[in-house]
XYZ file of N, CA and C in Angstrom:
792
model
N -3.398 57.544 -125.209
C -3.652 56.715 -126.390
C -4.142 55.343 -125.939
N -5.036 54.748 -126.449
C -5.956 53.388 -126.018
C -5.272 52.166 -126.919
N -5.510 51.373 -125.923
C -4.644 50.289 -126.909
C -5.192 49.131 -127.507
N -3.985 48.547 -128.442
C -4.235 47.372 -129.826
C -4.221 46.726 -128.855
N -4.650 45.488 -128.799
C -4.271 44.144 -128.652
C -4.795 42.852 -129.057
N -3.958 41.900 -129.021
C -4.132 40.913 -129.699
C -4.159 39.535 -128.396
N -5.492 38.897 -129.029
C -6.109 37.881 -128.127
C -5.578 36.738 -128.870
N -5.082 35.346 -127.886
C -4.816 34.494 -128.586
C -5.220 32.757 -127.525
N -6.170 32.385 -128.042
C -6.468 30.934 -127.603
C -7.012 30.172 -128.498
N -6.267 29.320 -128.347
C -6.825 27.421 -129.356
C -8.164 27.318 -129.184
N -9.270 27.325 -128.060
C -10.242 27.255 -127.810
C -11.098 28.180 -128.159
N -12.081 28.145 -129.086
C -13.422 29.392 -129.717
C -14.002 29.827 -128.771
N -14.323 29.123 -127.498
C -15.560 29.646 -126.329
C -14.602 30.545 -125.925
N -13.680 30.002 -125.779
C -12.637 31.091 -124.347
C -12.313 32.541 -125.199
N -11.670 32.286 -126.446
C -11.265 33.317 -127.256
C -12.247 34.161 -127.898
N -13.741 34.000 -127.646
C -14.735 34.571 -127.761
C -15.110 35.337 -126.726
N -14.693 35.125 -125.640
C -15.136 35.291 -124.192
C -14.416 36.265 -123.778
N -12.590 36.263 -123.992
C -11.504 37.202 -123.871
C -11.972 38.417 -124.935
N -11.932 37.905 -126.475
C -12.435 38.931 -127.268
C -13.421 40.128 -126.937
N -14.780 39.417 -125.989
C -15.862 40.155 -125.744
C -15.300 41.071 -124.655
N -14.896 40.269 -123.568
C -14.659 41.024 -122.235
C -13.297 42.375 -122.513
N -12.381 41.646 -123.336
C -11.801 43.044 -123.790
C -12.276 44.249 -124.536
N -13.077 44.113 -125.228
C -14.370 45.177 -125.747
C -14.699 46.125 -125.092
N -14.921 45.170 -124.096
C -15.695 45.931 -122.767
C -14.927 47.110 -122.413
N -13.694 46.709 -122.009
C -12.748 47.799 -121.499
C -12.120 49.240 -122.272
N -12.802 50.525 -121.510
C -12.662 51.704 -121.914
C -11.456 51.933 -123.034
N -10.087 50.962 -122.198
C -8.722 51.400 -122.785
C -8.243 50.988 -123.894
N -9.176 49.979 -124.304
C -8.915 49.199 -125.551
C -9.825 49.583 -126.517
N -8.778 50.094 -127.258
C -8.933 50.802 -128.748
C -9.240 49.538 -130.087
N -8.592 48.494 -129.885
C -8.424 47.601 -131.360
C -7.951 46.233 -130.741
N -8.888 45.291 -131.315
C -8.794 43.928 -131.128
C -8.060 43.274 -132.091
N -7.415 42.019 -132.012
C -7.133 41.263 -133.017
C -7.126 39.719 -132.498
N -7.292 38.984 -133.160
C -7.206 37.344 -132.359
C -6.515 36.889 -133.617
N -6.096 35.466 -132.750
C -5.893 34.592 -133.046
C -5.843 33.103 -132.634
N -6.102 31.853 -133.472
C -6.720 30.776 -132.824
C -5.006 29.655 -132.090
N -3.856 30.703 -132.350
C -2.750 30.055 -132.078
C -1.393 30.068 -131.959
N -0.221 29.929 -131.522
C 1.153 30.864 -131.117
C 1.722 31.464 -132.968
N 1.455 29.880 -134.134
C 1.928 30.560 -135.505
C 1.069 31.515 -135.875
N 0.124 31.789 -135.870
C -0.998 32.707 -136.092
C -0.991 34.206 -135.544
N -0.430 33.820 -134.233
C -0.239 35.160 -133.629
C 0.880 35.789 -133.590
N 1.936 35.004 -134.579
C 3.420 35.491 -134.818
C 3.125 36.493 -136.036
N 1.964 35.641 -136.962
C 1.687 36.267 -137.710
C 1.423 37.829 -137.858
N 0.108 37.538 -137.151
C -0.394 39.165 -136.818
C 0.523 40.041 -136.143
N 1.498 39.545 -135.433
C 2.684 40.171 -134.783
C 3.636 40.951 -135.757
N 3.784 39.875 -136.930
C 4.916 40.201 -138.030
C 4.419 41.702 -138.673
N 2.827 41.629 -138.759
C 2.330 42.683 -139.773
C 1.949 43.554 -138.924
N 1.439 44.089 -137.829
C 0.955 44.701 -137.062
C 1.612 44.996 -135.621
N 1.468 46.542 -135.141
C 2.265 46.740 -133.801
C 0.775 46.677 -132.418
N 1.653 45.894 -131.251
C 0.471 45.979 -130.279
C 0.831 46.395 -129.433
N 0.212 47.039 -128.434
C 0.600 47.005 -127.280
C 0.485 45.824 -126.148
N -0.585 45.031 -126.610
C 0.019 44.090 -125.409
C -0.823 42.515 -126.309
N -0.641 41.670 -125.821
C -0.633 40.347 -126.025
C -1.234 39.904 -124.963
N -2.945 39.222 -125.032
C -3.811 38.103 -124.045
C -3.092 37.222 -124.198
N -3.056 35.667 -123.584
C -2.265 34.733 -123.996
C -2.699 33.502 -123.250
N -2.888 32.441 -124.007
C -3.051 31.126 -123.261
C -2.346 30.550 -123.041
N -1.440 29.336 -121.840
C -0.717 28.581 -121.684
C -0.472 27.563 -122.750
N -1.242 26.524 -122.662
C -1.628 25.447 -123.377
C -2.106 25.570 -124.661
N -0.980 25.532 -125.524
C -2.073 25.408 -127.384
C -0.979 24.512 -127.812
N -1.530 23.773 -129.026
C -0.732 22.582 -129.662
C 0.137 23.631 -130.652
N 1.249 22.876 -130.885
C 2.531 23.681 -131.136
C 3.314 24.459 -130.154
N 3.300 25.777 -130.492
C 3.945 26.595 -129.654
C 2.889 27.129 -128.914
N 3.964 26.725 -127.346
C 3.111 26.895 -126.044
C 2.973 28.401 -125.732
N 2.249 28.813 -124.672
C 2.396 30.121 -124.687
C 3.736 30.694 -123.987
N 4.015 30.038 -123.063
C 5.249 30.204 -122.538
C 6.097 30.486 -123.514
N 6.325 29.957 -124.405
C 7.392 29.442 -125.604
C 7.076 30.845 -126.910
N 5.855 31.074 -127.140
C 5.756 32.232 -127.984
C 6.229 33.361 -126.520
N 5.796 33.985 -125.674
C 6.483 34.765 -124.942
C 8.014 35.047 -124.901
N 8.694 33.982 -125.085
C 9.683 34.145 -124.864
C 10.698 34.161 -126.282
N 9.835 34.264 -127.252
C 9.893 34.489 -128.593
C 9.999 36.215 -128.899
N 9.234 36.951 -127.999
C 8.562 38.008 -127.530
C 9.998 38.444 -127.190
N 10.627 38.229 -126.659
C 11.628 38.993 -125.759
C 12.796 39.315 -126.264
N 12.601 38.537 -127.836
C 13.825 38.972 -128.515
C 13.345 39.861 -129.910
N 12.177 40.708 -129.229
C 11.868 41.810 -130.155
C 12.316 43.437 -129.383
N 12.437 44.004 -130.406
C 12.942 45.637 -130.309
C 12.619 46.340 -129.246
N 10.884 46.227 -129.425
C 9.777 46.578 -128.485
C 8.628 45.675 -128.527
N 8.712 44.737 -127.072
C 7.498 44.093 -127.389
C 6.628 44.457 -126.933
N 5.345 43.960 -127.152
C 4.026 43.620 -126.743
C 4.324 43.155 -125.350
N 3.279 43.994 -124.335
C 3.326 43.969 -122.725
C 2.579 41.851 -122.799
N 3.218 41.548 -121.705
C 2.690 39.781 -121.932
C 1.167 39.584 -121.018
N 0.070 39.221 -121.031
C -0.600 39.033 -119.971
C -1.349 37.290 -120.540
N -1.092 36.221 -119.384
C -1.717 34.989 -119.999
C -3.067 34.962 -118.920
N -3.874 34.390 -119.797
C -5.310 34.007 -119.140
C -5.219 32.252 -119.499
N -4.949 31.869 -118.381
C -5.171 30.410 -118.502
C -5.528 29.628 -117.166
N -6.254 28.303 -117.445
C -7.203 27.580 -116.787
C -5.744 27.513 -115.538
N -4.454 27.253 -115.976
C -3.965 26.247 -114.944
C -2.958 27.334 -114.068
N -3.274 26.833 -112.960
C -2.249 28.296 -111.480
C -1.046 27.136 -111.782
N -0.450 26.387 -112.329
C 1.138 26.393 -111.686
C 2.027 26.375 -112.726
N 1.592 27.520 -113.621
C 2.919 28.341 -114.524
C 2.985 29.745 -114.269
N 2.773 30.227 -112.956
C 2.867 31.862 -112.440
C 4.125 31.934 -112.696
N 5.224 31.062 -111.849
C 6.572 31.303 -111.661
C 7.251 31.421 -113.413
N 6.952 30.452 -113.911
C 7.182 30.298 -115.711
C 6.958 31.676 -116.193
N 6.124 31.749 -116.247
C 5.145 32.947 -116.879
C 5.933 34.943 -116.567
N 6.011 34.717 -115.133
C 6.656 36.341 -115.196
C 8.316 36.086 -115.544
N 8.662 34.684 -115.262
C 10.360 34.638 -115.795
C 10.567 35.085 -117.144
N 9.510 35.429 -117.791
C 9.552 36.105 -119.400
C 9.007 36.831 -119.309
N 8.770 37.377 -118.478
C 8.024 39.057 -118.274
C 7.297 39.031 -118.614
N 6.034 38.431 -118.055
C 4.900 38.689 -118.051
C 4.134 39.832 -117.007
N 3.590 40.927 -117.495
C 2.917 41.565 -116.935
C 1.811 41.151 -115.732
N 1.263 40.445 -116.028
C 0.362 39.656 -115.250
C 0.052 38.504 -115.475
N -0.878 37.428 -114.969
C -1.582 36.238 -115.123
C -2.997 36.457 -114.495
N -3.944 35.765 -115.356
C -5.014 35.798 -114.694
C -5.684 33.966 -115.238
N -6.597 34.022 -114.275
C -7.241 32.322 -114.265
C -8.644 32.528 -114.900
N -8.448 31.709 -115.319
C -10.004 31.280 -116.052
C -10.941 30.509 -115.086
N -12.234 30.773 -115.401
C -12.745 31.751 -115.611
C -12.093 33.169 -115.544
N -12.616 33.816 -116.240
C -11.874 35.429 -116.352
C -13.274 36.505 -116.024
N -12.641 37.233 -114.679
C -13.343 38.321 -114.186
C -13.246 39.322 -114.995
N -14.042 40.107 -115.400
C -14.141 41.566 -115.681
C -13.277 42.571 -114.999
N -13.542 42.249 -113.686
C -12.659 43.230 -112.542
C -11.251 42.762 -112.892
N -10.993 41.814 -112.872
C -9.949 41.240 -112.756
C -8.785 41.312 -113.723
N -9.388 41.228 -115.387
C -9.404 42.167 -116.630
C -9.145 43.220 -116.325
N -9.334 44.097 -115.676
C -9.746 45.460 -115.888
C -8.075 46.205 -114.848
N -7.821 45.380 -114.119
C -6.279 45.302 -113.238
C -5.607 45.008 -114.097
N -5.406 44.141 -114.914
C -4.472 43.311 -116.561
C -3.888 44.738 -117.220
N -5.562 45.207 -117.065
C -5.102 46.331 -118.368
C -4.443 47.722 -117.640
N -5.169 48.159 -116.825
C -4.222 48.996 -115.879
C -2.877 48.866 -115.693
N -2.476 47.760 -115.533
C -0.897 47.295 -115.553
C -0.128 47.582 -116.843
N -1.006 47.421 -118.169
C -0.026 47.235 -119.259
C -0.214 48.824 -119.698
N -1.283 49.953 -119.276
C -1.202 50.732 -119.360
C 0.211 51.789 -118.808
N -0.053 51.196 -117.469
C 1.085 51.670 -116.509
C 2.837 51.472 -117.424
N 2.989 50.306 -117.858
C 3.987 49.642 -118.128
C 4.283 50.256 -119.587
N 3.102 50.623 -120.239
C 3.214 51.815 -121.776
C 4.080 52.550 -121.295
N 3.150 53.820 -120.232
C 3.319 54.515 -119.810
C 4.637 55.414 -119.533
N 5.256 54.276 -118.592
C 6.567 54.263 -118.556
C 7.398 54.166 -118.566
N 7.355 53.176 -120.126
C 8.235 52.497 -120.825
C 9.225 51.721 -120.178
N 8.350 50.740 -119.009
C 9.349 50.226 -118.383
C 8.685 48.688 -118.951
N 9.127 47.323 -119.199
C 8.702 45.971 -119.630
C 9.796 45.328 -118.339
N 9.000 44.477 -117.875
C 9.460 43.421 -117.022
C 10.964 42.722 -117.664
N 11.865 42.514 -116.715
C 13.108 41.807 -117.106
C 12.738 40.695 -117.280
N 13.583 40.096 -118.403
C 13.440 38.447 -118.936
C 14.446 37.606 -118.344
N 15.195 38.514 -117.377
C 16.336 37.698 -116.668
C 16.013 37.814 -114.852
N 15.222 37.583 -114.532
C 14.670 37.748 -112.843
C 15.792 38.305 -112.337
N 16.966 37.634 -111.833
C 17.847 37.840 -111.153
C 18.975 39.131 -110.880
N 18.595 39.817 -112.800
C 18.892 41.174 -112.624
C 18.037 42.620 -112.590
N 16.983 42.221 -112.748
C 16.020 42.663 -112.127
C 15.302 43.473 -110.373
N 15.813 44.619 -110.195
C 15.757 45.048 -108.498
C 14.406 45.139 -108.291
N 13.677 45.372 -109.016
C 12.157 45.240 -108.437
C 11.371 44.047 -108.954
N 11.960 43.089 -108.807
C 11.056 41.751 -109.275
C 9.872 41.692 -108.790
N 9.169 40.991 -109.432
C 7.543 40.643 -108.508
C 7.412 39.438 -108.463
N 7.185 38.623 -107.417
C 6.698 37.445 -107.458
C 5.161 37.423 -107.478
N 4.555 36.062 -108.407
C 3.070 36.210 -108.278
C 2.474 34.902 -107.237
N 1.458 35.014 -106.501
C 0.996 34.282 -105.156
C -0.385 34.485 -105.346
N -0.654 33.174 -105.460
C -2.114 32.877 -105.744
C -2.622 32.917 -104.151
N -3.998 33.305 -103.820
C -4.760 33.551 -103.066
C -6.089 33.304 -103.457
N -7.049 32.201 -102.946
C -8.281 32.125 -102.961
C -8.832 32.594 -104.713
N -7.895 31.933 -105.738
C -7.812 32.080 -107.147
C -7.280 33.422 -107.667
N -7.295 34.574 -107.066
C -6.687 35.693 -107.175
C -4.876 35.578 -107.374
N -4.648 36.024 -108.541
C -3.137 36.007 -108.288
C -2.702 37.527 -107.900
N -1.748 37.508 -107.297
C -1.537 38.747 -106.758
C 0.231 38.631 -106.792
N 0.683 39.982 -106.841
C 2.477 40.396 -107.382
C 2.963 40.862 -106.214
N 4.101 40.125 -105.412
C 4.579 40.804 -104.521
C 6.094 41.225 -105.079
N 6.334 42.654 -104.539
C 7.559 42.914 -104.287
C 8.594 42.120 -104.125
N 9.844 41.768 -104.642
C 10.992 41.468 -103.888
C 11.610 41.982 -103.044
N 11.256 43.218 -103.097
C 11.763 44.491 -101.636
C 11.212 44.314 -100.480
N 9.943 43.847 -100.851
C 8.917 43.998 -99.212
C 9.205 42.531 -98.550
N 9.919 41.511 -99.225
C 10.421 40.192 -98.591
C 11.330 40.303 -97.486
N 11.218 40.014 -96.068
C 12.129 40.021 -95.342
C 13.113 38.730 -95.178
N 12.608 37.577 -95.039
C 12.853 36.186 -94.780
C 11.882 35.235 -95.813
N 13.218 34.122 -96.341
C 11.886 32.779 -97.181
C 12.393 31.331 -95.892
N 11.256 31.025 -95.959
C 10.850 29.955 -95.398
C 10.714 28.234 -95.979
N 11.481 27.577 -96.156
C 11.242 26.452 -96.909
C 10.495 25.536 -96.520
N 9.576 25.304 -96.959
C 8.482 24.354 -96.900
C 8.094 23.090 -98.244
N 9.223 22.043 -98.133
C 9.281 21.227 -98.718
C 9.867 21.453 -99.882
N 9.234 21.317 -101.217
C 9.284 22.113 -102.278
C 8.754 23.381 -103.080
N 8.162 24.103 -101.872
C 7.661 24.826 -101.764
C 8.220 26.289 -100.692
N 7.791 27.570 -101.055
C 8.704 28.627 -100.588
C 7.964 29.792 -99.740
N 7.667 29.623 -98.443
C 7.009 30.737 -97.743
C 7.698 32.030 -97.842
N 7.233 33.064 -98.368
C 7.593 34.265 -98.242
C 6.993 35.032 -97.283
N 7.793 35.797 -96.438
C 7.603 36.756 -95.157
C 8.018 38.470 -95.587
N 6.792 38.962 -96.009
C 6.709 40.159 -96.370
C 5.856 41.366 -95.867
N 5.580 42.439 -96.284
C 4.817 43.260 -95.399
C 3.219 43.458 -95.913
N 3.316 42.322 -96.739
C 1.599 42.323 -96.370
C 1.369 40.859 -95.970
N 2.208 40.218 -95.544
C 2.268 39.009 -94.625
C 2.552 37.571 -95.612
N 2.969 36.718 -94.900
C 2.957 35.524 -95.354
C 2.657 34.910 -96.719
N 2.956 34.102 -97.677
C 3.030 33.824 -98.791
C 3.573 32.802 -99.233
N 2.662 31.560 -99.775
C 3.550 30.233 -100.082
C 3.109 30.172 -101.866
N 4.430 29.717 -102.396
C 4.942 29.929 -103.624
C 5.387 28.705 -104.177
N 5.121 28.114 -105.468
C 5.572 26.804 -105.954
C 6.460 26.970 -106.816
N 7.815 27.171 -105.553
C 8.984 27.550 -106.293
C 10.326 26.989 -104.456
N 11.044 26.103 -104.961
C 12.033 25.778 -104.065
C 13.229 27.057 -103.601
N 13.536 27.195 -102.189
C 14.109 27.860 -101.482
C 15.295 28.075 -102.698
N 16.106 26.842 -102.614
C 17.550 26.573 -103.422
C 17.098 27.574 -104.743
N 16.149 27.634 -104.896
C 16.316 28.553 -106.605
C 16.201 29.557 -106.683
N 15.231 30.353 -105.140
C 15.585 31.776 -104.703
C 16.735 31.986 -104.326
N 17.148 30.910 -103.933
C 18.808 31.743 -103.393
C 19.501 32.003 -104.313
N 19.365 31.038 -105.192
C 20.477 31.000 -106.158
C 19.765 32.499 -107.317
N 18.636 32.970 -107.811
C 18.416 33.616 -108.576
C 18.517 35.118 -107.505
N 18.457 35.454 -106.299
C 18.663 36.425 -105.538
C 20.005 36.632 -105.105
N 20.782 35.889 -105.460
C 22.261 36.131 -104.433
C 22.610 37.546 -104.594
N 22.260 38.129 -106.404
C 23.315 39.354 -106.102
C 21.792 40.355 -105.935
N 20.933 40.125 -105.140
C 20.319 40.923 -104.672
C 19.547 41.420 -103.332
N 21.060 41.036 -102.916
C 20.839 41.008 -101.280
C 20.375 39.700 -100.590
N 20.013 38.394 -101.142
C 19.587 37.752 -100.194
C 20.385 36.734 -100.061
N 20.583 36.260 -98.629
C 21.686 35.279 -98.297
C 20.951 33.976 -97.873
N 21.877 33.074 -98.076
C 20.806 31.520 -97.184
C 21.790 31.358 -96.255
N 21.204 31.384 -94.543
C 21.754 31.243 -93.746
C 21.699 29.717 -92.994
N 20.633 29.188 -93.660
C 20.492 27.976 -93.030
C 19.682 27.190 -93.959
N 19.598 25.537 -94.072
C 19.391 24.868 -95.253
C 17.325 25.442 -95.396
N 16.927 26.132 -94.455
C 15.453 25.825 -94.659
C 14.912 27.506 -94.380
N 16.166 28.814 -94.580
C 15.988 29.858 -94.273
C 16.999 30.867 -95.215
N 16.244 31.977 -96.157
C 16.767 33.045 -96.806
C 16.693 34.427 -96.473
N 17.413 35.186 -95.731
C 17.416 36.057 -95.318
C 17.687 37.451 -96.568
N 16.546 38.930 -96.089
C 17.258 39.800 -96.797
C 18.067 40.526 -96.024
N 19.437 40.554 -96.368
C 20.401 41.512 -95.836
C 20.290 42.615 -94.858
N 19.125 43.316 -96.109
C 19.149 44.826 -95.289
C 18.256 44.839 -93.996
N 17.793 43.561 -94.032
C 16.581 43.869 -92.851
C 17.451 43.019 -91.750
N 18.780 42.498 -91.971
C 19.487 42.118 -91.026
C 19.577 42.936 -89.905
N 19.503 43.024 -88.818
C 19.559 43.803 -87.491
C 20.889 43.092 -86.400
N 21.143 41.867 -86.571
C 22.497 41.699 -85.646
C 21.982 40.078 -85.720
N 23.444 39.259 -85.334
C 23.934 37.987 -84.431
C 23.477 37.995 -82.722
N 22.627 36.567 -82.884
C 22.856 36.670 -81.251
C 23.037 35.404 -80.985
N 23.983 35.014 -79.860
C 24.336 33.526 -79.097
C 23.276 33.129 -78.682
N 22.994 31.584 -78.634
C 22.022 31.038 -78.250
C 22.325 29.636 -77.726
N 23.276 29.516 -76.404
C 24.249 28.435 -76.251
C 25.134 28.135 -77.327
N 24.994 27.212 -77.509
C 26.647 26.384 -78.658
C 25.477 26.983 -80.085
N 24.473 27.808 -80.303
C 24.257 28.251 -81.583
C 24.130 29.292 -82.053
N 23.847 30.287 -83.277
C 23.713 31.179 -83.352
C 22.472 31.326 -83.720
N 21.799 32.690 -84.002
C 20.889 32.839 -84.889
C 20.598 34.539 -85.439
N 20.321 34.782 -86.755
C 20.437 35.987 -86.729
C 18.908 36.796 -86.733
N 18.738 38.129 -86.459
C 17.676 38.380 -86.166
C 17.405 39.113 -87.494
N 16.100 39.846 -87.807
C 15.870 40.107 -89.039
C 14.729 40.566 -88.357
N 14.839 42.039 -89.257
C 13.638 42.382 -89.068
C 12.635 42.204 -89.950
N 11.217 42.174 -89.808
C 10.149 41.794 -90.366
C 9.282 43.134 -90.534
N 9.036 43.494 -92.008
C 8.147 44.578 -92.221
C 7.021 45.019 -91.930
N 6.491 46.364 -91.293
C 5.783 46.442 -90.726
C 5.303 45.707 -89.242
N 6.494 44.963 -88.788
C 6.385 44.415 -87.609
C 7.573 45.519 -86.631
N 7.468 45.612 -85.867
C 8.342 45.986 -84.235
C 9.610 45.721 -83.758
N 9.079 43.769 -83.711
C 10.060 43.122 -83.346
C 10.868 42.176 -84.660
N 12.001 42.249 -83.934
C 12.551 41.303 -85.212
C 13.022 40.033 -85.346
N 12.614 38.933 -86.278
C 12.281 37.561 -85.956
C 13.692 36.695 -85.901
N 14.028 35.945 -85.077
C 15.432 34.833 -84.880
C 15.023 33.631 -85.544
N 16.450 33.644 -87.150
C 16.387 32.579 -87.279
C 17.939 31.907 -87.113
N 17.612 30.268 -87.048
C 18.941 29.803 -87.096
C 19.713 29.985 -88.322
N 21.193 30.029 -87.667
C 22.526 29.910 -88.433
C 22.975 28.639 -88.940
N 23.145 27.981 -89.543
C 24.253 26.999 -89.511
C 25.375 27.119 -89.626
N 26.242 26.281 -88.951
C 27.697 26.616 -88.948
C 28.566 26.929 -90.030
N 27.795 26.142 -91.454
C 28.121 26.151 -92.822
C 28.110 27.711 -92.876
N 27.197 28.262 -92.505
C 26.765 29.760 -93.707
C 27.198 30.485 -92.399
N 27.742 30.280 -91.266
C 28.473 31.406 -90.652
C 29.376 32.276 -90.697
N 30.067 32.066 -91.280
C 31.591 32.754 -91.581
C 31.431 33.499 -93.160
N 30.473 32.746 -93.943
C 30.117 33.723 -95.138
C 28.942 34.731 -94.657
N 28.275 34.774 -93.840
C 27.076 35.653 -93.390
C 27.901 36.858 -93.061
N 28.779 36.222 -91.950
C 29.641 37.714 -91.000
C 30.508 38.303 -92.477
N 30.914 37.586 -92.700
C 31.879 38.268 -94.216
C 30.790 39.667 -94.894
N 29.733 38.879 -95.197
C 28.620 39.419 -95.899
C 28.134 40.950 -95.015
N 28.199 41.052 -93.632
C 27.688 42.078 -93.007
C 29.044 42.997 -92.697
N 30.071 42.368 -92.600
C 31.260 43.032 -92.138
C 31.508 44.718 -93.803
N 31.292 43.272 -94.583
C 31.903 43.956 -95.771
C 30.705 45.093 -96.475
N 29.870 45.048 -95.721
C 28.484 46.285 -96.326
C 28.874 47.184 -95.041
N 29.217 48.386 -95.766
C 29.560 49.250 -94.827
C 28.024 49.960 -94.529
N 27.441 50.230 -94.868
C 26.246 50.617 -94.471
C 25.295 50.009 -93.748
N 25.748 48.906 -93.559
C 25.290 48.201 -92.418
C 25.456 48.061 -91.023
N 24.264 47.958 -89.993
C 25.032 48.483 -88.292
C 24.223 47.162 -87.878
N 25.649 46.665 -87.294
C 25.269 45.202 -86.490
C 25.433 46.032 -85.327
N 24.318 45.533 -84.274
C 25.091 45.630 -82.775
C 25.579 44.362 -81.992
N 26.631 45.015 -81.320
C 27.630 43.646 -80.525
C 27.078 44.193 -78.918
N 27.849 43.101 -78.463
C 27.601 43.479 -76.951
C 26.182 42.905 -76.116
N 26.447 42.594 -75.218
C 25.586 41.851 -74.536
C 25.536 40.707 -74.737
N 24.235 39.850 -75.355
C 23.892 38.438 -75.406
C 23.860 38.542 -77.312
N 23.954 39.753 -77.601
C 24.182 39.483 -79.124
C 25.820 39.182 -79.442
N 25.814 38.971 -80.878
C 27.371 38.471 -81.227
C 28.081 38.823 -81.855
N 29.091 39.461 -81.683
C 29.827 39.988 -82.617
C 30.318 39.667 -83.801
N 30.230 40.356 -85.243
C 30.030 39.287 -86.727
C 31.673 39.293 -87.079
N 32.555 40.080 -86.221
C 33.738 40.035 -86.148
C 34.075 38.763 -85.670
N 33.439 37.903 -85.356
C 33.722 36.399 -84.813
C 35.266 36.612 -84.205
């Protein structure tokens, strides 16, 4: 079955532009616009969609703000925003948004949007509005204007870089405008620990403790890599780390040698 959807931007060029380019696409059965978040509550009230275009920025209700209006329906409309500005990715999927895309708006690029909300029909699965309980989260990571969804699974280690959050995953490296402290805190009950003020480890890719004179550091393996990368401990997060590995029984530290036993 091909789907409704409903286009919504303050701006005539752009919402002319989304209108057309969704046309375009095989999967889309039925258009609807609107020039604004009350407008598109409207068409919402009277009509069922499958998914919702969406702009950031409109006077009144923002798009963020109608989305999350969205989430306290039965069955909503899959979310996808097309807007000029990259630093509401993190905003944007925290209300389950299916995707984001940047303006200018590709065809190709469109054409991935809709594949997704197809997928997401499909199998009646809609993005969690609560990240943190959520096991397959996606983070989105802009690249050379491309936004792109990584796994929370394929994350081995985050990296803090100011106010800003390197992710170490298996299609490599990834910096995110989102602070370490708020992954930890929105990941705790999903395996990931902060072992040190500028380092978030995932659990399962924990591989063992090893001494390093008067310090520790734990090793972690890195996806699709061999070897597995040492980061520091601090003394703070030592005794909750070993707690943390002792008490997952499915977990195999090795002791012995120059590594360390989490039995402290």
């Amino acid at each position: 079955m091909a789907l409704v959807v409903l286009a919504v931007d303050d701006e005539p060029p752009a919402l002319d532009e989304l209108v057309y380019l969704l046309g375009r696409q095989s999967e889309v059965s039925g258009i609807r616009q609107a020039a604004d978040a009350t407008s598109a509550l409207r068409e919402l009230s009277e009509s069922r969609f499958d998914a919702i275009f969406l702009d950031i920025n409109m006077p009144g209700l923002s798009g963020i703000e109608l989305a999350g209006v969205l989430t306290n329906y039965a069955s909503p409309p899959a979310v996808v925003f097309v807007t000029a500005h990259d630093d509401k990715a993190v905003d944007a999927f925290e209300v389950g948004a299916v995707d984001y895309l940047l303006k200018p708006l590709r065809e190709e690029r469109l054409a991935q949007a809709i594949s997704r909300v197809v997928a997401a029909r499909d199998t009646g699965d809609r993005p969690a509005t609560t990240p943190a309980a959520d096991p397959d989260e996606v983070i989105p990571v802009e690249l050379s204007g491309v936004t792109s969804l990584i796994r929370r699974d394929s994350i081995s280690w985050v990296e803090a870089v100011g106010d800003y959050a390197r992710l170490h995953s298996d299609t490599g490296s990834h910096l995110v405008r989102i602070p370490l402290s708020t992954l930890a805190t929105r990941w705790s009950e999903q395996g990931f620990q902060r072992v040190h003020r500028s380092y978030l480890v995932a659990l399962p890719m924990v591989t063992g403790l090893r001494t390093r004179g008067s310090s520790t550091v734990v090793c972690v393996r890195a996806n699709g890599a061999s070897d597995a990368v040492e980061l520091p401990v601090s003394r703070r997060q030592m005794r909750e780390l070993k707690d943390l590995l002792i008490r997952d029984p499915m977990r195999h530290i090795r002791t012995g040698g120059d590594q360390g036993d989490p039995r402290g």
